[in-house]
mmCIF file of C-alpha atoms in Angstrom:
data_model
loop_
_atom_site.group_PDB
_atom_site.id
_atom_site.type_symbol
_atom_site.label_atom_id
_atom_site.label_comp_id
_atom_site.label_asym_id
_atom_site.label_seq_id
_atom_site.Cartn_x
_atom_site.Cartn_y
_atom_site.Cartn_z
ATOM 1 C CA MET A 10 53.864 30.967 61.096
ATOM 2 C CA SER A 11 57.524 31.795 61.499
ATOM 3 C CA PHE A 12 60.660 29.889 60.642
ATOM 4 C CA THR A 13 64.319 30.429 59.963
ATOM 5 C CA ALA A 14 65.189 27.942 57.266
ATOM 6 C CA MET A 15 64.913 29.942 54.061
ATOM 7 C CA HIS A 16 68.683 30.231 53.713
ATOM 8 C CA TRP A 17 69.165 26.443 53.628
ATOM 9 C CA LEU A 18 69.086 24.731 50.246
ATOM 10 C CA SER A 19 67.425 21.355 49.704
ATOM 11 C CA LYS A 20 70.721 19.994 48.401
ATOM 12 C CA LYS A 21 74.293 21.122 47.837
ATOM 13 C CA PRO A 22 74.820 21.594 44.094
ATOM 14 C CA CYS A 23 78.628 21.396 44.275
ATOM 15 C CA ASP A 24 81.626 21.873 46.541
ATOM 16 C CA ILE A 25 83.028 25.383 46.935
ATOM 17 C CA ALA A 26 86.721 25.353 46.069
ATOM 18 C CA ALA A 27 87.582 28.649 47.797
ATOM 19 C CA GLY A 28 85.711 28.063 51.062
ATOM 20 C CA VAL A 29 82.623 26.669 52.721
ATOM 21 C CA HIS A 30 79.973 29.370 52.264
ATOM 22 C CA VAL A 31 78.135 30.414 49.111
ATOM 23 C CA THR A 32 79.477 33.964 49.462
ATOM 24 C CA GLN A 33 82.912 32.471 48.741
ATOM 25 C CA ALA A 34 81.754 30.733 45.556
ATOM 26 C CA GLU A 35 82.693 32.173 42.195
ATOM 27 C CA GLY A 36 81.816 31.606 38.556
ATOM 28 C CA GLU A 37 80.141 28.294 37.795
ATOM 29 C CA GLU A 38 79.974 27.342 41.482
ATOM 30 C CA ARG A 39 78.015 30.503 42.282
ATOM 31 C CA GLU A 40 75.739 29.899 39.279
ATOM 32 C CA LEU A 41 74.992 26.350 40.460
ATOM 33 C CA PHE A 42 74.072 27.625 43.926
ATOM 34 C CA ALA A 43 71.900 30.368 42.410
ATOM 35 C CA LYS A 44 70.121 27.800 40.231
ATOM 36 C CA GLN A 45 69.462 25.536 43.230
ATOM 37 C CA ALA A 46 68.227 28.503 45.275
ATOM 38 C CA ALA A 47 65.834 29.495 42.469
ATOM 39 C CA GLU A 48 64.447 25.951 42.243
ATOM 40 C CA ASP A 49 64.004 25.774 46.022
ATOM 41 C CA TRP A 50 62.338 29.212 46.084
ATOM 42 C CA GLU A 51 59.876 28.155 43.383
ATOM 43 C CA ASN A 52 59.077 24.949 45.288
ATOM 44 C CA LEU A 53 58.623 26.860 48.548
ATOM 45 C CA LEU A 54 56.209 29.310 46.932
ATOM 46 C CA PHE A 55 54.272 26.476 45.307
ATOM 47 C CA GLN A 56 53.903 24.701 48.668
ATOM 48 C CA ARG A 57 52.853 27.901 50.447
ATOM 49 C CA THR A 58 50.127 28.555 47.832
ATOM 50 C CA LYS A 59 48.526 25.295 48.977
ATOM 51 C CA GLU A 60 48.575 26.421 52.613
ATOM 52 C CA LEU A 61 47.758 30.116 52.342
ATOM 53 C CA ALA A 62 44.073 31.033 52.460
ATOM 54 C CA PRO A 63 42.664 33.297 49.742
ATOM 55 C CA GLY A 64 43.484 36.879 50.728
ATOM 56 C CA GLY A 65 46.168 35.600 53.109
ATOM 57 C CA LYS A 66 49.513 37.359 53.250
ATOM 58 C CA MET A 67 53.040 36.060 53.574
ATOM 59 C CA VAL A 68 56.032 38.198 54.512
ATOM 60 C CA VAL A 69 59.493 36.811 53.822
ATOM 61 C CA VAL A 70 62.621 38.419 55.256
ATOM 62 C CA HIS A 71 65.776 36.791 54.005
ATOM 63 C CA PHE A 72 69.556 37.128 54.136
ATOM 64 C CA CYS A 73 70.999 38.461 50.902
ATOM 65 C CA LEU A 74 74.059 39.701 49.084
ATOM 66 C CA ASP A 75 73.606 43.386 48.282
ATOM 67 C CA ALA A 76 74.873 45.404 45.310
ATOM 68 C CA ASP A 77 78.048 46.337 47.238
ATOM 69 C CA GLY A 78 78.855 42.690 47.979
ATOM 70 C CA TYR A 79 77.846 42.960 51.637
ATOM 71 C CA HIS A 80 76.217 39.996 53.362
ATOM 72 C CA LEU A 81 75.645 38.655 56.864
ATOM 73 C CA GLY A 82 79.011 38.867 58.582
ATOM 74 C CA TYR A 83 80.666 41.077 55.962
ATOM 75 C CA THR A 84 79.845 44.781 56.190
ATOM 76 C CA ASP A 85 81.290 48.028 57.504
ATOM 77 C CA LYS A 86 78.033 49.792 58.305
ATOM 78 C CA SER A 87 77.871 50.404 62.080
ATOM 79 C CA ALA A 88 79.553 50.443 65.495
ATOM 80 C CA VAL A 89 79.431 47.096 67.276
ATOM 81 C CA CYS A 90 80.070 48.470 70.779
ATOM 82 C CA ARG A 91 77.001 50.702 70.581
ATOM 83 C CA GLU A 92 74.919 47.840 69.252
ATOM 84 C CA VAL A 93 76.028 45.427 71.979
ATOM 85 C CA ALA A 94 75.461 48.047 74.677
ATOM 86 C CA GLU A 95 71.979 48.786 73.334
ATOM 87 C CA GLY A 96 71.129 45.127 72.868
ATOM 88 C CA ILE A 97 70.793 45.426 69.103
ATOM 89 C CA ILE A 98 72.916 42.354 68.424
ATOM 90 C CA GLY A 99 70.675 39.560 69.586
ATOM 91 C CA MET A 100 72.924 36.502 69.636
ATOM 92 C CA ARG A 101 71.752 35.540 73.102
ATOM 93 C CA THR A 102 68.086 35.665 72.223
ATOM 94 C CA TRP A 103 68.403 33.116 69.452
ATOM 95 C CA SER A 104 71.116 30.855 70.872
ATOM 96 C CA ASN A 105 70.593 30.859 74.642
ATOM 97 C CA SER A 106 68.249 27.854 74.673
ATOM 98 C CA SER A 107 70.629 25.877 72.428
ATOM 99 C CA PHE A 108 73.512 26.372 74.834
ATOM 100 C CA LEU A 109 71.362 25.471 77.857
ATOM 101 C CA THR A 110 70.096 22.331 76.129
ATOM 102 C CA ALA A 111 73.624 21.279 75.162
ATOM 103 C CA LEU A 112 74.635 21.415 78.826
ATOM 104 C CA ASP A 113 71.603 19.413 79.985
ATOM 105 C CA GLU A 114 72.744 15.843 80.410
ATOM 106 C CA GLY A 115 71.264 15.407 83.858
ATOM 107 C CA LYS A 116 74.593 16.179 85.501
ATOM 108 C CA ARG A 117 74.141 19.893 86.148
ATOM 109 C CA SER A 118 71.454 21.830 87.938
ATOM 110 C CA GLU A 119 69.494 24.502 86.092
ATOM 111 C CA ALA A 120 71.308 27.189 88.105
ATOM 112 C CA GLU A 121 74.723 25.739 87.198
ATOM 113 C CA ARG A 122 73.832 25.530 83.501
ATOM 114 C CA GLN A 123 72.566 29.121 83.538
ATOM 115 C CA ALA A 124 75.761 30.279 85.293
ATOM 116 C CA LEU A 125 77.895 28.603 82.604
ATOM 117 C CA VAL A 126 75.905 30.222 79.801
ATOM 118 C CA ASP A 127 76.073 33.604 81.562
ATOM 119 C CA GLU A 128 79.865 33.211 81.791
ATOM 120 C CA LEU A 129 80.060 32.327 78.080
ATOM 121 C CA TYR A 130 78.185 35.481 77.102
ATOM 122 C CA GLN A 131 80.218 37.639 79.470
ATOM 123 C CA ARG A 132 83.432 36.340 77.895
ATOM 124 C CA TYR A 133 81.980 36.991 74.434
ATOM 125 C CA GLU A 134 81.002 40.542 75.382
ATOM 126 C CA ASP A 135 84.446 41.179 76.895
ATOM 127 C CA GLU A 136 86.128 39.931 73.702
ATOM 128 C CA VAL A 137 83.924 42.100 71.486
ATOM 129 C CA PHE A 138 84.723 45.210 73.519
ATOM 130 C CA GLN A 139 88.485 44.517 73.292
ATOM 131 C CA ASP A 140 88.487 44.640 69.486
ATOM 132 C CA PRO A 141 85.087 45.657 68.088
ATOM 133 C CA ALA A 142 86.269 45.942 64.489
ATOM 134 C CA VAL A 143 86.918 42.223 64.105
ATOM 135 C CA ASN A 144 83.780 41.081 65.924
ATOM 136 C CA HIS A 145 81.116 43.039 64.094
ATOM 137 C CA MET A 146 78.245 41.559 62.165
ATOM 138 C CA ASP A 147 75.648 43.563 60.280
ATOM 139 C CA TYR A 148 72.591 41.880 58.924
ATOM 140 C CA VAL A 149 71.884 42.347 55.229
ATOM 141 C CA HIS A 150 68.304 41.396 54.370
ATOM 142 C CA HIS A 151 65.698 41.821 51.720
ATOM 143 C CA TYR A 152 61.980 41.358 52.180
ATOM 144 C CA ILE A 153 58.960 40.612 50.080
ATOM 145 C CA VAL A 154 55.256 40.801 50.941
ATOM 146 C CA MET A 155 52.905 38.518 49.019
ATOM 147 C CA GLU A 156 49.126 38.216 49.064
ATOM 148 C CA LYS A 157 47.196 35.259 47.691
ATOM 149 C CA GLY A 158 44.442 36.382 45.358
ATOM 150 C CA LYS A 159 40.832 35.869 46.336
ATOM 151 C CA VAL A 160 39.054 33.407 44.115
#
């Protein structure tokens, strides 16, 4: 099983005065988000214990805020041009089908939709290469491996 929903909370505990993302929250706002995340994490683990077979393993890889305050979209760790050239940044792999679907209203052929998406990515790549410093995104993750005990 694989999914990419762990970073979504079941509900928004409060508005964030300084922005729109939890990394911009401070003080009590941040504490409320942390509390909600902890409750959701506990619920997720409880639900997975019902589904996981004895001896089964679960690996969770999740976005995080590290000790230096780095998070997805806010780091200074590597060179974006090299990563784009080597295909390390995988925006196209996870968003290509979304863009193609958004263009599919029965008015465009598959070839035309693909050409539009190809043009979008070419423009994106050109923009990144013009000013790599402002277009970089490192991924900051943590992981945990769990195994359900055998009864």
